[in-house]
PDB file of C-alpha atoms in Angstrom:
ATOM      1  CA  UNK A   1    -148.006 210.602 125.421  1.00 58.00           C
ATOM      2  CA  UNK A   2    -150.179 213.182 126.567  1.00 61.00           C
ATOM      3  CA  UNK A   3    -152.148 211.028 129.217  1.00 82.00           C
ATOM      4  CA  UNK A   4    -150.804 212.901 131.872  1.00 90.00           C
ATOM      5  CA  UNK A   5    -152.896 215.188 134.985  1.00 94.00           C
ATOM      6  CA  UNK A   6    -151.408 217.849 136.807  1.00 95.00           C
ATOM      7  CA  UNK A   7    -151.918 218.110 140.112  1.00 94.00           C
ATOM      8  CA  UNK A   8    -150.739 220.373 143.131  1.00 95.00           C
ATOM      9  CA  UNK A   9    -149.864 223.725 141.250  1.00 96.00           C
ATOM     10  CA  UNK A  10    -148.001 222.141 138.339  1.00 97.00           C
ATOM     11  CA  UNK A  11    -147.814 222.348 134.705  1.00 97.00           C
ATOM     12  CA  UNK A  12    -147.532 219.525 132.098  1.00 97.00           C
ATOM     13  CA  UNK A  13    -145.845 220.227 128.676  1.00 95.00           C
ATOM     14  CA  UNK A  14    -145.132 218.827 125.695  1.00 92.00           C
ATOM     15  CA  UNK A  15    -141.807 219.736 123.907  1.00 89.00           C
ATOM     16  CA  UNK A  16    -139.368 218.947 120.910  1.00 84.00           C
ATOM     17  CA  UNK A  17    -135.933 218.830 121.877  1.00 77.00           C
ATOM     18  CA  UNK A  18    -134.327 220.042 118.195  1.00 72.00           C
ATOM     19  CA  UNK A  19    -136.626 223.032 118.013  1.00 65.00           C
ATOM     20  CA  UNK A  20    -133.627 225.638 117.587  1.00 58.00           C
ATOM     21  CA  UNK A  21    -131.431 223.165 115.134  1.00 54.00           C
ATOM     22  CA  UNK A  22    -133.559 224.302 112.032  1.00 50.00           C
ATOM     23  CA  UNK A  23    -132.961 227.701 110.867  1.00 45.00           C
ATOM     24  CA  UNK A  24    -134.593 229.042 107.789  1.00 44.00           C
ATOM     25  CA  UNK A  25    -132.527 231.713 105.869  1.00 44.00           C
ATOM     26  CA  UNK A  26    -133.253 233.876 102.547  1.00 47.00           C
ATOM     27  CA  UNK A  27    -130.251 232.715  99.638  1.00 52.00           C
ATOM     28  CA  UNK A  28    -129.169 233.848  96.735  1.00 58.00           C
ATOM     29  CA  UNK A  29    -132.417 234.908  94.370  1.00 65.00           C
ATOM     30  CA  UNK A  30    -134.554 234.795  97.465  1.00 62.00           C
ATOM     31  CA  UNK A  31    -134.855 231.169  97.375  1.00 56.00           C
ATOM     32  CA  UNK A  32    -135.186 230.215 101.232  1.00 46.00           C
ATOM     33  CA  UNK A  33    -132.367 227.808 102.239  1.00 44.00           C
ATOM     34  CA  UNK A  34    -132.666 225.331 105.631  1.00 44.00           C
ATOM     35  CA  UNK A  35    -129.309 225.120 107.759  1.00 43.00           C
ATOM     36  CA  UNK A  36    -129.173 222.566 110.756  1.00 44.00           C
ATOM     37  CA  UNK A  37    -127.415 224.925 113.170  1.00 42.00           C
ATOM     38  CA  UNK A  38    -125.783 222.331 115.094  1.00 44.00           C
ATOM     39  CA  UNK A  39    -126.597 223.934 118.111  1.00 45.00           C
ATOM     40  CA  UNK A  40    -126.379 220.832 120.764  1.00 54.00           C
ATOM     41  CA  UNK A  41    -122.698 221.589 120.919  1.00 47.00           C
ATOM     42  CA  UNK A  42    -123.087 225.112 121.869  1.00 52.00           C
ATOM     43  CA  UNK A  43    -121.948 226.190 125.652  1.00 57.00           C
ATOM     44  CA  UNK A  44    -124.186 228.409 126.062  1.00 59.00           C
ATOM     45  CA  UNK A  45    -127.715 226.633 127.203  1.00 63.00           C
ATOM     46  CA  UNK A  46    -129.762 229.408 127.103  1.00 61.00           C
ATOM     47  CA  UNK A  47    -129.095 229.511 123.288  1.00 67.00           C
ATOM     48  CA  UNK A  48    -129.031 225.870 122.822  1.00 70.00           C
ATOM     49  CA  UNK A  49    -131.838 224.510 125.021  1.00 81.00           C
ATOM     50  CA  UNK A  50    -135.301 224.466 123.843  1.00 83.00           C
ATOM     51  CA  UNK A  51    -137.616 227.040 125.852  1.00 88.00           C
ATOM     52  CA  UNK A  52    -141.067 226.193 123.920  1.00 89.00           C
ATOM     53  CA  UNK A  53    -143.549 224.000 124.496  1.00 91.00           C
ATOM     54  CA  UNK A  54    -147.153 223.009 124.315  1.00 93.00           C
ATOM     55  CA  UNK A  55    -149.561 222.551 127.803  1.00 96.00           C
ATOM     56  CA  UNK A  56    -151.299 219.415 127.957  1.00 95.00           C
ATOM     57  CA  UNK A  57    -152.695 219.771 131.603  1.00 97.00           C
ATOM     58  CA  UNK A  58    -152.756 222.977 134.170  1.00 97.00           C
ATOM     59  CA  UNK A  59    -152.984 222.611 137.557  1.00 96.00           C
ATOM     60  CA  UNK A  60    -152.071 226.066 138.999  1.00 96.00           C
ATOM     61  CA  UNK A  61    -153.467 229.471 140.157  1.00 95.00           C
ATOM     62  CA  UNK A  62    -152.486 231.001 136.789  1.00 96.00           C
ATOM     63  CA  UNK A  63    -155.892 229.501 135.204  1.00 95.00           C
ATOM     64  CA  UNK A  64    -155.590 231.274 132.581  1.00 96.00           C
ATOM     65  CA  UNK A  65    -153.011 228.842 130.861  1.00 97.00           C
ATOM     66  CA  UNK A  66    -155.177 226.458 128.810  1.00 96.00           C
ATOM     67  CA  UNK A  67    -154.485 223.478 127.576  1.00 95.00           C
ATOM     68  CA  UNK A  68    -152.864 223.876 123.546  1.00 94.00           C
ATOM     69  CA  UNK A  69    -151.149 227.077 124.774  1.00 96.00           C
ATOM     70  CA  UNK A  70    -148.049 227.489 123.023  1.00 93.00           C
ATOM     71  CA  UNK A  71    -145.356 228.718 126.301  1.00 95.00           C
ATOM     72  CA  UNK A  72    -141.844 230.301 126.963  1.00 93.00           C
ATOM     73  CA  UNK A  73    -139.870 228.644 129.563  1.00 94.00           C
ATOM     74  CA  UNK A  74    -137.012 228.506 131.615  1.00 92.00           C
ATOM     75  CA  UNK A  75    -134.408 226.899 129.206  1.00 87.00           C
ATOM     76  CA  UNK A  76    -133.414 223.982 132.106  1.00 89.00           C
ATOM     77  CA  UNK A  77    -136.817 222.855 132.283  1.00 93.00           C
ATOM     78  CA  UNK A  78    -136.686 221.079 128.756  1.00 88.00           C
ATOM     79  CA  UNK A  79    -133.158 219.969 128.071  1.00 80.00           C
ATOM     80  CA  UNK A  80    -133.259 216.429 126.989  1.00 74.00           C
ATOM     81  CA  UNK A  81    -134.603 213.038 128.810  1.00 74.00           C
ATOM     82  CA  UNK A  82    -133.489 210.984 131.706  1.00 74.00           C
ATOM     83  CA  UNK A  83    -131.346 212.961 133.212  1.00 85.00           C
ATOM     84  CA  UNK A  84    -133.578 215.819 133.639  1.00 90.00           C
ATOM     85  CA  UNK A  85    -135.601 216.220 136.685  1.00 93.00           C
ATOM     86  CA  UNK A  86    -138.963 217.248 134.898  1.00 95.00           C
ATOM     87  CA  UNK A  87    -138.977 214.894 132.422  1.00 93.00           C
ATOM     88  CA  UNK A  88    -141.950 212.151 132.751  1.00 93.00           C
ATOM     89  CA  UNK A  89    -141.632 210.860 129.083  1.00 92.00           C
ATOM     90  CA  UNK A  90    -139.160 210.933 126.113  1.00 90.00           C
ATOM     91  CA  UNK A  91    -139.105 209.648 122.669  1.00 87.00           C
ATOM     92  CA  UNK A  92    -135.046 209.919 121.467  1.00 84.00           C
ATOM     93  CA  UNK A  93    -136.110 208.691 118.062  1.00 84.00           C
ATOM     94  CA  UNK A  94    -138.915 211.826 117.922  1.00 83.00           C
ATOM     95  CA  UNK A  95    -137.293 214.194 120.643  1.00 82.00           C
ATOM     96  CA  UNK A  96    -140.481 214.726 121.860  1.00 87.00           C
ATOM     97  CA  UNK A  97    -140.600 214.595 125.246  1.00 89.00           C
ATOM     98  CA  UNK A  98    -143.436 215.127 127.981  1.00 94.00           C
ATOM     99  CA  UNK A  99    -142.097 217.657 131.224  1.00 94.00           C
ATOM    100  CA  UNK A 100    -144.029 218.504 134.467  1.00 96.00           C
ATOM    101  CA  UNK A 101    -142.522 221.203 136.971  1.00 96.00           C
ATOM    102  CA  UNK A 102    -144.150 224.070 139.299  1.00 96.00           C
ATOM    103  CA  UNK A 103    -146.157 226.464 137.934  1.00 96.00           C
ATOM    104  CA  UNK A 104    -144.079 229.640 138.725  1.00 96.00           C
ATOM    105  CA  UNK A 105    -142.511 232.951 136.915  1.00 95.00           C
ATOM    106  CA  UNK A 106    -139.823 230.713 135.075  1.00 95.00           C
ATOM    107  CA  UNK A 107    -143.134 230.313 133.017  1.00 97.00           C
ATOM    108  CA  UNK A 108    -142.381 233.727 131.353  1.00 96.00           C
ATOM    109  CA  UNK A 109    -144.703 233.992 127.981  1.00 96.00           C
ATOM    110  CA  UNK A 110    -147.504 232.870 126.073  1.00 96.00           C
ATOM    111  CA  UNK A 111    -146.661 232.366 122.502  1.00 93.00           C
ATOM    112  CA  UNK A 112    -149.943 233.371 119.605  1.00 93.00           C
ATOM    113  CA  UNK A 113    -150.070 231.387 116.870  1.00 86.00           C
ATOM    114  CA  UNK A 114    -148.809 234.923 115.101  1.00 86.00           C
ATOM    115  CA  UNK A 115    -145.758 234.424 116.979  1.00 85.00           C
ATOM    116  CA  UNK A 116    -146.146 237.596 119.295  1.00 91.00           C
ATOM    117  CA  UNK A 117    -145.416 236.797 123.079  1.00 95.00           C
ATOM    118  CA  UNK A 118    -148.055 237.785 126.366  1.00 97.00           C
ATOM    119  CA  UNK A 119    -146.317 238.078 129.586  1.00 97.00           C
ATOM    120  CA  UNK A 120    -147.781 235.646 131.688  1.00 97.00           C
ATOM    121  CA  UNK A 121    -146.714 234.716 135.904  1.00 97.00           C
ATOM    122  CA  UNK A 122    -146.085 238.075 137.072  1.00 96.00           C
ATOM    123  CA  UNK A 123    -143.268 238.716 134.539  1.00 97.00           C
ATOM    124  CA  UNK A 124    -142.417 242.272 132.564  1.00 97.00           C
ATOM    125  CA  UNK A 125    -141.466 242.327 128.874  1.00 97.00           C
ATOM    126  CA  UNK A 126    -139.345 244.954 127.934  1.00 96.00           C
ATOM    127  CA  UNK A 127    -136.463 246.401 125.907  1.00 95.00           C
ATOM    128  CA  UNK A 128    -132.821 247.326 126.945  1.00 92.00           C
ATOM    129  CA  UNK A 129    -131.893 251.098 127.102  1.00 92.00           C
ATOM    130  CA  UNK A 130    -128.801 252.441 125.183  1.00 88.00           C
ATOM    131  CA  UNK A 131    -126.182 254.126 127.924  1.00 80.00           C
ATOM    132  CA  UNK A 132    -125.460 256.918 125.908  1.00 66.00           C
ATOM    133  CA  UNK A 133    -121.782 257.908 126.495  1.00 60.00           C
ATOM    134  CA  UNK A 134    -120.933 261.153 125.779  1.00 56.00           C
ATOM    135  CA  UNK A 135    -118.041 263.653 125.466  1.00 55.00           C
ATOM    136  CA  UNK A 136    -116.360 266.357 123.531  1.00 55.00           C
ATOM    137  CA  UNK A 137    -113.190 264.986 123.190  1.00 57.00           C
ATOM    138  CA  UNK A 138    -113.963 261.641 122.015  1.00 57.00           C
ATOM    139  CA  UNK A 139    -116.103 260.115 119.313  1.00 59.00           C
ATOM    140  CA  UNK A 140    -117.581 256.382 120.707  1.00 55.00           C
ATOM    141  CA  UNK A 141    -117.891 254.280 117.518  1.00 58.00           C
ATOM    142  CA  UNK A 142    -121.447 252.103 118.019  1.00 55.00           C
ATOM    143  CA  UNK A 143    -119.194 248.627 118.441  1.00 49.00           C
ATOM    144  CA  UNK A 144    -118.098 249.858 122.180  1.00 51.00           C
ATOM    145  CA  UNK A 145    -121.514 251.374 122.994  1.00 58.00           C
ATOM    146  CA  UNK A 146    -123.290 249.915 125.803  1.00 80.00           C
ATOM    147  CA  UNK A 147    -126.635 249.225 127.048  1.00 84.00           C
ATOM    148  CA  UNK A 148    -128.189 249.812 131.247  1.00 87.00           C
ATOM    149  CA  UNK A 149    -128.139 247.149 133.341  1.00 87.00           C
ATOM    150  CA  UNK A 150    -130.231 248.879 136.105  1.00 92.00           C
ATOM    151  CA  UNK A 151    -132.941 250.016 133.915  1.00 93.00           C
ATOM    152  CA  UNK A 152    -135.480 249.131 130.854  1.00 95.00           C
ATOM    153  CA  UNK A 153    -138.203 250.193 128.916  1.00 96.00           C
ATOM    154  CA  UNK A 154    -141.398 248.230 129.351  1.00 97.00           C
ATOM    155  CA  UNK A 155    -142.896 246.826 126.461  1.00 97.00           C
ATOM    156  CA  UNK A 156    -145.994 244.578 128.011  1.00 97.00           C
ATOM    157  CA  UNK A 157    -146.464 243.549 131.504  1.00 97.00           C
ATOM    158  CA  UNK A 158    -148.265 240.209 133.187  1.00 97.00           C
ATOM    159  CA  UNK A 159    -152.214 240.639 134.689  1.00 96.00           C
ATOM    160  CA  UNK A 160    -150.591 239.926 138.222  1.00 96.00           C
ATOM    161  CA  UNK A 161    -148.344 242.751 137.534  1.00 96.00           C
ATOM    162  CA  UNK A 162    -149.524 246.359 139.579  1.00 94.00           C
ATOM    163  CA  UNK A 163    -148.512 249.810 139.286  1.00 94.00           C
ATOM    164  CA  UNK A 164    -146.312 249.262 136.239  1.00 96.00           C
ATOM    165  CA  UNK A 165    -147.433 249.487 132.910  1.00 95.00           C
ATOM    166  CA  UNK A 166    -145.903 249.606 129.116  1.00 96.00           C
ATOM    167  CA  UNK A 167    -143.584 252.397 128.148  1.00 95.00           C
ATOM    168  CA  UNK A 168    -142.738 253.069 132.034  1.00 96.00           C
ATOM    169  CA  UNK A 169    -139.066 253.300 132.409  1.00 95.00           C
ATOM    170  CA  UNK A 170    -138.271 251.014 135.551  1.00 96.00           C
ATOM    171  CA  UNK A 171    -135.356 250.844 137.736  1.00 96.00           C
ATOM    172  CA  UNK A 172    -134.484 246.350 138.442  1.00 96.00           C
ATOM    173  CA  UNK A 173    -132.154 244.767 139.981  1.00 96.00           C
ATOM    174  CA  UNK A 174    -128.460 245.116 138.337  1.00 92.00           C
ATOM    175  CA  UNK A 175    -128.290 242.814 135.310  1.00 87.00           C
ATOM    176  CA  UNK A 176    -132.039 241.418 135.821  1.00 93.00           C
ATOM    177  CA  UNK A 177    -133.086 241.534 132.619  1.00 92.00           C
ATOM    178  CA  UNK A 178    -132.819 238.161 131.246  1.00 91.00           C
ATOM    179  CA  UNK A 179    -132.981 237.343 126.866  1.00 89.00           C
ATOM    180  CA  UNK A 180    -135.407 234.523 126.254  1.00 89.00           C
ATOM    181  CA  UNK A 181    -134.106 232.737 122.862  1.00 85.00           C
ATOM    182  CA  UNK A 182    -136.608 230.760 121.533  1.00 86.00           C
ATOM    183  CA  UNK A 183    -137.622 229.591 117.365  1.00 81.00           C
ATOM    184  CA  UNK A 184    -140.405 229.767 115.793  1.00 81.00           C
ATOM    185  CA  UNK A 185    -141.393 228.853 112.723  1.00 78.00           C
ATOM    186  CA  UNK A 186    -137.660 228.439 111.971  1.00 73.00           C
ATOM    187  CA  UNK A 187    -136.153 231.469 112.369  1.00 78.00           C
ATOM    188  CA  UNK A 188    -134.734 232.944 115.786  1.00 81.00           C
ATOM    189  CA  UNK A 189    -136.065 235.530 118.075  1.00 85.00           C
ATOM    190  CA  UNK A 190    -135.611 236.442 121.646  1.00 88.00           C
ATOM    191  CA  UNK A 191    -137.288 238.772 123.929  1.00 92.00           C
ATOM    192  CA  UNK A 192    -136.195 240.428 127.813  1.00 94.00           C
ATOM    193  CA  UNK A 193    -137.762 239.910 130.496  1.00 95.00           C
ATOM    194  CA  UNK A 194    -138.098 240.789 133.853  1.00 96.00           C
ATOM    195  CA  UNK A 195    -139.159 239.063 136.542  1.00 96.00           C
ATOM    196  CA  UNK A 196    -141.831 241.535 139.197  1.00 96.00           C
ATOM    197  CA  UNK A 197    -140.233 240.638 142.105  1.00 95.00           C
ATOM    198  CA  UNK A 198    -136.521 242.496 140.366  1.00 96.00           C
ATOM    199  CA  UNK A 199    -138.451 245.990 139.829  1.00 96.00           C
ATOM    200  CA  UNK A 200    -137.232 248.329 142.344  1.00 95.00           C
ATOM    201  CA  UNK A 201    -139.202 251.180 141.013  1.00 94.00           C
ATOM    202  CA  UNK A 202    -140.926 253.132 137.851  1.00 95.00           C
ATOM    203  CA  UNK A 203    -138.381 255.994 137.382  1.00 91.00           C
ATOM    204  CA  UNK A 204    -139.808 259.723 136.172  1.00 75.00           C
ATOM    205  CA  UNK A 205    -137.051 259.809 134.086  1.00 62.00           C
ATOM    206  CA  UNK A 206    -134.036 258.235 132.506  1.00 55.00           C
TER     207      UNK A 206
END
């Protein structure tokens, strides 16, 4: 399965289509309890498509990507077998399947085997900023609270990536920002990020 070459700027990955089904939780006592989330009839694909996956050939300018990295993808470029565009292999009775698509920014992250995340093709990790709502009339309970859509706090930022760097405040695009979900190691995380060309500029202050 992973006699495959990449050629003209693309990416070859390995992935396992049930990687977000498992979910390991803490019980009663501490004793850790599996749960299969049943999460192929969710509706929203971002939450129920798998984003990670393994390279098993690089052919594009971002050389840096070696073969074994763990990534973070876009979650349409993993969903499933034959009737998905960038699918070149698939194993229903494993759900591992083999994908090949253009090495771009929808490759956001590279994934350490400690499970942090390195922005990777020009993309921006960063965290949403509370919109703090105030008055002295009203009291705004924290359920109703709500966060920018025009404006984050970096946390890490891609080599390609000039003039911005972490803990800038930056001004994007409205409603750029954009959750990764991904598991690992059976339990759920997610992480926002923001792709360069959305940044309209660092702001001196919020």
């Amino acid at each position: 399965m992973d006699n495959f070459k990449a050629i003209r700027g693309k990416v070859i990955v390995k992935s396992y289509t049930n990687q977000k089904e498992a979910l390991m939780i803490k019980g009663e006592g501490g004793k850790m309890i599996e749960l299969w989330m049943g999460r192929q009839y969710d509706e929203n694909n971002r939450r129920k498509n798998p984003t990670l996956c393994e390279v098993v050939d690089n052919n594009s300018k971002y050389d840096y990507i070696k073969t074994g990295d763990l990534l973070l993808v876009h979650h349409n470029y993993l969903s499933g077998g034959e009737d998905n565009p960038f699918c070149l292999e698939y194993n229903p009775q494993t759900g591992v399947g083999i994908y090949s698509f253009l090495a771009s920014n929808n490759i956001f992250c590279i994934l350490k085997k400690d499970g942090t995340v390195e922005p990777v093709c020009e993309n921006i990790l960063a965290e949403r900023l509370p919109n703090a709502i105030t008055s002295s009339l009203i009291i705004i309970p924290d359920t109703v609270k709500q966060e920018h859509e025009d404006r984050v706090k970096v946390l890490a930022v891609a080599s390609e990536v000039e003039g911005i760097k972490s803990g800038d405040i930056i001004a994007i695009l409205n409603k750029a920002d954009y959750e990764i979900c991904y598991s690992w190691e059976k339990e759920d995380y997610s992480v926002i990020k923001i792709f360069m060309e959305d940044v309209i500029g660092v702001l001196a202050e919020v």
